[in-house]
mmCIF file of C-alpha atoms in Angstrom:
data_model
loop_
_atom_site.group_PDB
_atom_site.id
_atom_site.type_symbol
_atom_site.label_atom_id
_atom_site.label_comp_id
_atom_site.label_asym_id
_atom_site.label_seq_id
_atom_site.Cartn_x
_atom_site.Cartn_y
_atom_site.Cartn_z
ATOM 1 C CA UNK H 9 0.254 0.034 0.162
ATOM 2 C CA UNK H 10 0.913 3.545 -0.871
ATOM 3 C CA UNK H 11 1.975 5.910 1.821
ATOM 4 C CA UNK H 12 2.666 8.660 -0.522
ATOM 5 C CA UNK H 13 0.035 9.062 -3.774
ATOM 6 C CA UNK H 14 0.576 12.114 -5.798
ATOM 7 C CA UNK H 15 -2.915 11.349 -7.766
ATOM 8 C CA UNK H 16 -1.321 13.616 -10.740
ATOM 9 C CA UNK H 17 0.088 11.083 -12.930
ATOM 10 C CA UNK H 18 0.559 14.799 -15.747
ATOM 11 C CA UNK H 19 1.090 19.026 -15.151
ATOM 12 C CA UNK H 20 0.757 20.813 -18.858
ATOM 13 C CA UNK H 21 1.364 24.648 -17.806
ATOM 14 C CA UNK H 22 2.306 28.230 -20.415
ATOM 15 C CA UNK H 23 5.871 29.330 -19.964
ATOM 16 C CA UNK H 24 5.318 32.062 -17.021
ATOM 17 C CA UNK H 25 3.276 30.556 -15.282
ATOM 18 C CA UNK H 26 2.640 28.852 -11.846
ATOM 19 C CA UNK H 27 2.552 24.719 -11.929
ATOM 20 C CA UNK H 28 0.938 23.375 -8.315
ATOM 21 C CA UNK H 29 2.055 19.855 -8.118
ATOM 22 C CA UNK H 30 -0.153 17.432 -4.839
ATOM 23 C CA UNK H 31 1.269 15.525 -2.721
ATOM 24 C CA UNK H 32 -1.166 13.227 0.198
ATOM 25 C CA UNK H 33 0.408 10.965 2.873
ATOM 26 C CA UNK H 34 -1.507 8.506 4.519
ATOM 27 C CA UNK H 35 1.681 7.702 7.103
ATOM 28 C CA UNK H 36 1.649 9.701 10.247
ATOM 29 C CA UNK H 37 5.264 9.255 11.235
ATOM 30 C CA UNK H 38 7.487 10.849 8.625
ATOM 31 C CA UNK H 39 8.460 14.092 9.205
ATOM 32 C CA UNK H 40 9.949 14.962 6.695
ATOM 33 C CA UNK H 41 9.546 15.545 2.915
ATOM 34 C CA UNK H 42 11.618 15.433 -0.071
ATOM 35 C CA UNK H 43 10.498 16.571 -3.137
ATOM 36 C CA UNK H 44 13.005 15.218 -6.564
ATOM 37 C CA UNK H 45 13.103 15.187 -10.573
ATOM 38 C CA UNK H 46 14.209 13.451 -12.747
ATOM 39 C CA UNK H 47 14.855 14.210 -16.626
ATOM 40 C CA UNK H 48 14.831 10.919 -18.825
ATOM 41 C CA UNK H 49 18.036 8.692 -18.693
ATOM 42 C CA UNK H 50 19.240 10.751 -15.455
ATOM 43 C CA UNK H 51 18.554 10.278 -12.146
ATOM 44 C CA UNK H 52 16.318 11.138 -9.689
ATOM 45 C CA UNK H 53 18.014 15.329 -8.021
ATOM 46 C CA UNK H 54 17.123 16.905 -5.191
ATOM 47 C CA UNK H 55 14.774 19.815 -4.988
ATOM 48 C CA UNK H 56 13.682 21.089 -1.946
ATOM 49 C CA UNK H 57 12.712 19.056 2.096
ATOM 50 C CA UNK H 58 10.234 21.147 4.016
ATOM 51 C CA UNK H 59 10.700 19.650 7.940
ATOM 52 C CA UNK H 60 7.250 18.433 9.840
ATOM 53 C CA UNK H 61 8.028 21.362 12.322
ATOM 54 C CA UNK H 62 8.157 23.704 9.692
ATOM 55 C CA UNK H 63 4.544 24.518 6.718
ATOM 56 C CA UNK H 64 6.406 26.442 4.309
ATOM 57 C CA UNK H 65 9.922 26.959 2.971
ATOM 58 C CA UNK H 66 11.299 28.281 -0.463
ATOM 59 C CA UNK H 67 14.452 28.306 -2.984
ATOM 60 C CA UNK H 68 14.169 30.445 -5.423
ATOM 61 C CA UNK H 69 11.441 29.930 -7.571
ATOM 62 C CA UNK H 70 10.648 26.260 -5.649
ATOM 63 C CA UNK H 71 8.450 26.834 -2.948
ATOM 64 C CA UNK H 72 7.062 23.514 -0.636
ATOM 65 C CA UNK H 73 3.817 23.723 1.727
ATOM 66 C CA UNK H 74 3.480 21.399 4.250
ATOM 67 C CA UNK H 75 -0.185 20.911 5.452
ATOM 68 C CA UNK H 76 0.312 18.633 8.125
ATOM 69 C CA UNK H 77 -3.551 18.771 9.731
ATOM 70 C CA UNK H 78 -3.849 17.477 5.928
ATOM 71 C CA UNK H 79 -1.307 15.054 5.330
ATOM 72 C CA UNK H 80 -0.639 16.950 2.177
ATOM 73 C CA UNK H 81 1.734 18.758 0.707
ATOM 74 C CA UNK H 82 2.581 20.884 -2.548
ATOM 75 C CA UNK H 83 4.749 22.173 -4.916
ATOM 76 C CA UNK H 84 4.886 25.622 -6.320
ATOM 77 C CA UNK H 85 7.167 26.764 -9.294
ATOM 78 C CA UNK H 86 6.878 29.916 -10.502
ATOM 79 C CA UNK H 87 7.985 31.313 -12.902
ATOM 80 C CA UNK H 88 7.936 27.883 -14.921
ATOM 81 C CA UNK H 89 10.688 28.207 -17.639
ATOM 82 C CA UNK H 90 11.017 25.122 -20.485
ATOM 83 C CA UNK H 91 14.082 23.772 -18.131
ATOM 84 C CA UNK H 92 11.606 22.587 -16.169
ATOM 85 C CA UNK H 93 9.816 19.702 -18.240
ATOM 86 C CA UNK H 94 10.678 16.674 -16.007
ATOM 87 C CA UNK H 95 8.767 14.400 -13.337
ATOM 88 C CA UNK H 96 8.369 15.165 -10.282
ATOM 89 C CA UNK H 97 8.167 12.414 -6.892
ATOM 90 C CA UNK H 98 7.320 13.626 -4.030
ATOM 91 C CA UNK H 99 8.774 11.786 -1.383
ATOM 92 C CA UNK H 100 8.650 11.394 2.455
ATOM 93 C CA UNK H 101 11.021 10.066 5.734
ATOM 94 C CA UNK H 102 10.434 9.016 9.295
ATOM 95 C CA UNK H 103 12.281 8.136 11.572
ATOM 96 C CA UNK H 104 14.560 5.806 10.436
ATOM 97 C CA UNK H 105 15.744 7.583 6.760
ATOM 98 C CA UNK H 106 14.040 5.297 4.502
ATOM 99 C CA UNK H 107 12.417 6.918 1.786
ATOM 100 C CA UNK H 108 8.654 6.965 1.126
ATOM 101 C CA UNK H 109 8.548 7.892 -2.674
ATOM 102 C CA UNK H 110 5.123 8.365 -4.491
ATOM 103 C CA UNK H 111 4.665 7.537 -8.513
ATOM 104 C CA UNK H 112 6.265 11.251 -10.011
ATOM 105 C CA UNK H 113 4.399 13.870 -11.686
ATOM 106 C CA UNK H 114 5.186 14.698 -15.325
ATOM 107 C CA UNK H 115 5.570 18.543 -15.736
ATOM 108 C CA UNK H 116 5.312 19.520 -19.840
ATOM 109 C CA UNK H 117 5.853 23.365 -20.109
ATOM 110 C CA UNK H 118 4.486 25.102 -23.162
ATOM 111 C CA UNK H 119 6.644 27.703 -24.676
ATOM 112 C CA UNK F 29 32.864 12.378 -13.339
ATOM 113 C CA UNK F 30 29.811 11.564 -11.259
ATOM 114 C CA UNK F 31 29.752 11.592 -7.991
ATOM 115 C CA UNK F 32 27.717 7.525 -8.009
ATOM 116 C CA UNK F 33 28.198 5.424 -10.915
ATOM 117 C CA UNK F 34 25.927 2.694 -12.017
ATOM 118 C CA UNK F 35 26.992 -0.284 -14.449
ATOM 119 C CA UNK F 36 25.920 -1.840 -17.045
ATOM 120 C CA UNK F 37 23.362 1.255 -18.016
ATOM 121 C CA UNK F 38 21.736 -0.738 -20.188
ATOM 122 C CA UNK F 39 20.624 -4.593 -19.749
ATOM 123 C CA UNK F 40 18.697 -7.612 -21.688
ATOM 124 C CA UNK F 41 18.352 -10.728 -20.594
ATOM 125 C CA UNK F 42 16.604 -13.804 -20.436
ATOM 126 C CA UNK F 43 14.718 -15.587 -17.887
ATOM 127 C CA UNK F 44 16.340 -17.885 -14.834
ATOM 128 C CA UNK F 45 20.196 -15.834 -15.493
ATOM 129 C CA UNK F 46 22.334 -14.219 -13.429
ATOM 130 C CA UNK F 47 22.571 -10.768 -13.169
ATOM 131 C CA UNK F 48 24.854 -8.328 -11.474
ATOM 132 C CA UNK F 49 24.106 -5.238 -11.719
ATOM 133 C CA UNK F 50 26.700 -2.941 -9.477
ATOM 134 C CA UNK F 51 27.353 0.670 -8.034
ATOM 135 C CA UNK F 52 30.007 3.348 -7.271
ATOM 136 C CA UNK F 53 30.200 6.411 -5.115
ATOM 137 C CA UNK F 54 32.866 8.484 -4.736
ATOM 138 C CA UNK F 55 31.140 10.974 -2.399
ATOM 139 C CA UNK F 56 32.202 9.401 0.577
ATOM 140 C CA UNK F 57 28.559 8.682 2.183
ATOM 141 C CA UNK F 58 28.230 5.469 3.953
ATOM 142 C CA UNK F 59 24.994 4.422 3.083
ATOM 143 C CA UNK F 60 23.057 3.172 -0.215
ATOM 144 C CA UNK F 61 20.439 2.022 -1.090
ATOM 145 C CA UNK F 62 19.460 0.071 -4.860
ATOM 146 C CA UNK F 63 15.580 1.165 -5.796
ATOM 147 C CA UNK F 64 13.318 0.389 -8.513
ATOM 148 C CA UNK F 65 11.013 2.308 -10.656
ATOM 149 C CA UNK F 66 7.792 1.003 -12.096
ATOM 150 C CA UNK F 67 5.366 3.035 -14.288
ATOM 151 C CA UNK F 68 2.452 4.471 -12.214
ATOM 152 C CA UNK F 69 5.043 2.960 -8.649
ATOM 153 C CA UNK F 70 7.507 5.168 -8.703
ATOM 154 C CA UNK F 71 10.392 4.057 -6.174
ATOM 155 C CA UNK F 72 10.923 1.050 -4.413
ATOM 156 C CA UNK F 73 13.631 -0.159 -1.856
ATOM 157 C CA UNK F 74 14.595 -3.201 -2.477
ATOM 158 C CA UNK F 75 17.574 -3.090 -0.062
ATOM 159 C CA UNK F 76 19.244 -0.716 1.593
ATOM 160 C CA UNK F 77 22.808 -0.967 4.285
ATOM 161 C CA UNK F 78 23.457 1.873 6.846
ATOM 162 C CA UNK F 79 27.601 0.574 6.570
ATOM 163 C CA UNK F 80 30.087 -2.694 5.103
ATOM 164 C CA UNK F 81 28.069 -5.004 8.195
ATOM 165 C CA UNK F 82 25.183 -3.573 7.921
ATOM 166 C CA UNK F 83 22.257 -4.494 5.078
ATOM 167 C CA UNK F 84 18.321 -4.787 5.108
ATOM 168 C CA UNK F 85 15.907 -5.791 2.862
ATOM 169 C CA UNK F 86 13.310 -2.698 1.300
ATOM 170 C CA UNK F 87 10.362 -2.935 0.912
ATOM 171 C CA UNK F 88 10.473 -5.422 -2.504
ATOM 172 C CA UNK F 89 13.765 -8.066 -1.300
ATOM 173 C CA UNK F 90 12.318 -11.067 -2.426
ATOM 174 C CA UNK F 91 14.001 -12.372 -5.658
ATOM 175 C CA UNK F 92 16.826 -10.172 -4.558
ATOM 176 C CA UNK F 93 20.480 -10.883 -2.798
ATOM 177 C CA UNK F 94 23.323 -7.952 -2.481
ATOM 178 C CA UNK F 95 26.759 -7.248 -1.803
ATOM 179 C CA UNK F 96 28.660 -4.593 0.156
ATOM 180 C CA UNK F 97 31.705 -5.015 -0.891
ATOM 181 C CA UNK F 98 33.837 -1.394 0.470
ATOM 182 C CA UNK F 99 32.498 1.607 1.348
ATOM 183 C CA UNK F 100 32.254 2.615 -2.216
ATOM 184 C CA UNK F 101 30.481 -0.574 -3.503
ATOM 185 C CA UNK F 102 27.012 -1.993 -2.888
ATOM 186 C CA UNK F 103 25.979 -4.378 -5.982
ATOM 187 C CA UNK F 104 22.715 -6.014 -6.565
ATOM 188 C CA UNK F 105 22.259 -9.281 -8.092
ATOM 189 C CA UNK F 106 19.223 -11.747 -9.538
ATOM 190 C CA UNK F 107 19.917 -14.595 -9.244
ATOM 191 C CA UNK F 108 17.792 -16.432 -11.528
ATOM 192 C CA UNK F 109 16.205 -13.489 -12.942
ATOM 193 C CA UNK F 110 12.517 -13.479 -14.635
ATOM 194 C CA UNK F 111 10.795 -11.253 -16.048
ATOM 195 C CA UNK F 112 7.863 -9.014 -13.742
ATOM 196 C CA UNK F 113 12.347 -7.312 -12.602
ATOM 197 C CA UNK F 114 12.047 -6.043 -15.903
ATOM 198 C CA UNK F 115 12.345 -2.134 -14.184
ATOM 199 C CA UNK F 116 14.725 0.739 -14.389
ATOM 200 C CA UNK F 117 17.179 0.003 -11.005
ATOM 201 C CA UNK F 118 18.535 3.177 -9.252
ATOM 202 C CA UNK F 119 20.962 3.395 -6.488
ATOM 203 C CA UNK F 120 21.680 6.022 -4.256
ATOM 204 C CA UNK F 121 23.532 7.061 -0.555
ATOM 205 C CA UNK F 122 23.341 9.686 1.944
ATOM 206 C CA UNK F 123 25.948 10.398 4.160
ATOM 207 C CA UNK F 124 24.845 10.129 7.834
ATOM 208 C CA UNK F 125 27.203 12.244 9.707
ATOM 209 C CA UNK F 126 27.149 15.375 7.287
ATOM 210 C CA UNK F 127 23.904 15.660 8.691
ATOM 211 C CA UNK F 128 20.942 15.383 5.976
ATOM 212 C CA UNK F 129 20.934 11.853 5.654
ATOM 213 C CA UNK F 130 16.847 12.123 4.083
ATOM 214 C CA UNK F 131 18.544 13.399 1.247
ATOM 215 C CA UNK F 132 19.086 11.123 -1.373
ATOM 216 C CA UNK F 133 21.919 10.501 -4.076
ATOM 217 C CA UNK F 134 20.960 9.134 -7.076
ATOM 218 C CA UNK F 135 23.210 6.920 -9.671
ATOM 219 C CA UNK F 136 21.758 7.992 -13.202
ATOM 220 C CA UNK F 137 20.164 4.274 -13.799
ATOM 221 C CA UNK F 138 20.640 0.536 -15.008
ATOM 222 C CA UNK F 139 17.194 -0.283 -17.320
ATOM 223 C CA UNK F 140 16.712 -3.747 -17.526
ATOM 224 C CA UNK F 141 14.747 -6.026 -19.588
ATOM 225 C CA UNK F 142 14.312 -10.278 -18.696
ATOM 226 C CA UNK F 143 12.491 -12.041 -21.789
#
């Protein structure tokens, strides 16, 4: 049973607009959340993370929001650029430091 | 040079064959992981190792075995490959000592096809 779910397999957005990617989790023991970005023929690369003691973390164009009561997090990319076209994975970790991944969301940024 | 390397990058084999996928890292990290990626399922953990003498099963270890030959090397073996082991396999590392143990660094992946 998947503990981390990304219910939108794909997202298409116009260049310059905001991309919003969503992720839900079921395990209340998760206390650290990460987003990874993956290009074809490459491994996932770390993008941004957030601890459960925070509700927002920002890094340049990327912001992650965490709503613990709803067990939901989201990644905002503003503004979206063509190089942002990739697969984005949400991941979560409990105290054992193992990562549980969602199925991924493919983002396509249109010119 | 890449910090985490995987060999081979692509492999086609037949049912019943023994296959070894290798992972090497130059990051000096103590923790290493093997994942497989399947469409619609994301990445699932097969095995992980927190140091050379510590190896643990992940959520889908059946049909796989691993060997941690050194801190920098972690191999994944399929003793008798079957078609549903066709997937993209990733090796990853993380570093306890740097305090960012939750962030994992991934290799480029091995695409394995079992006919």
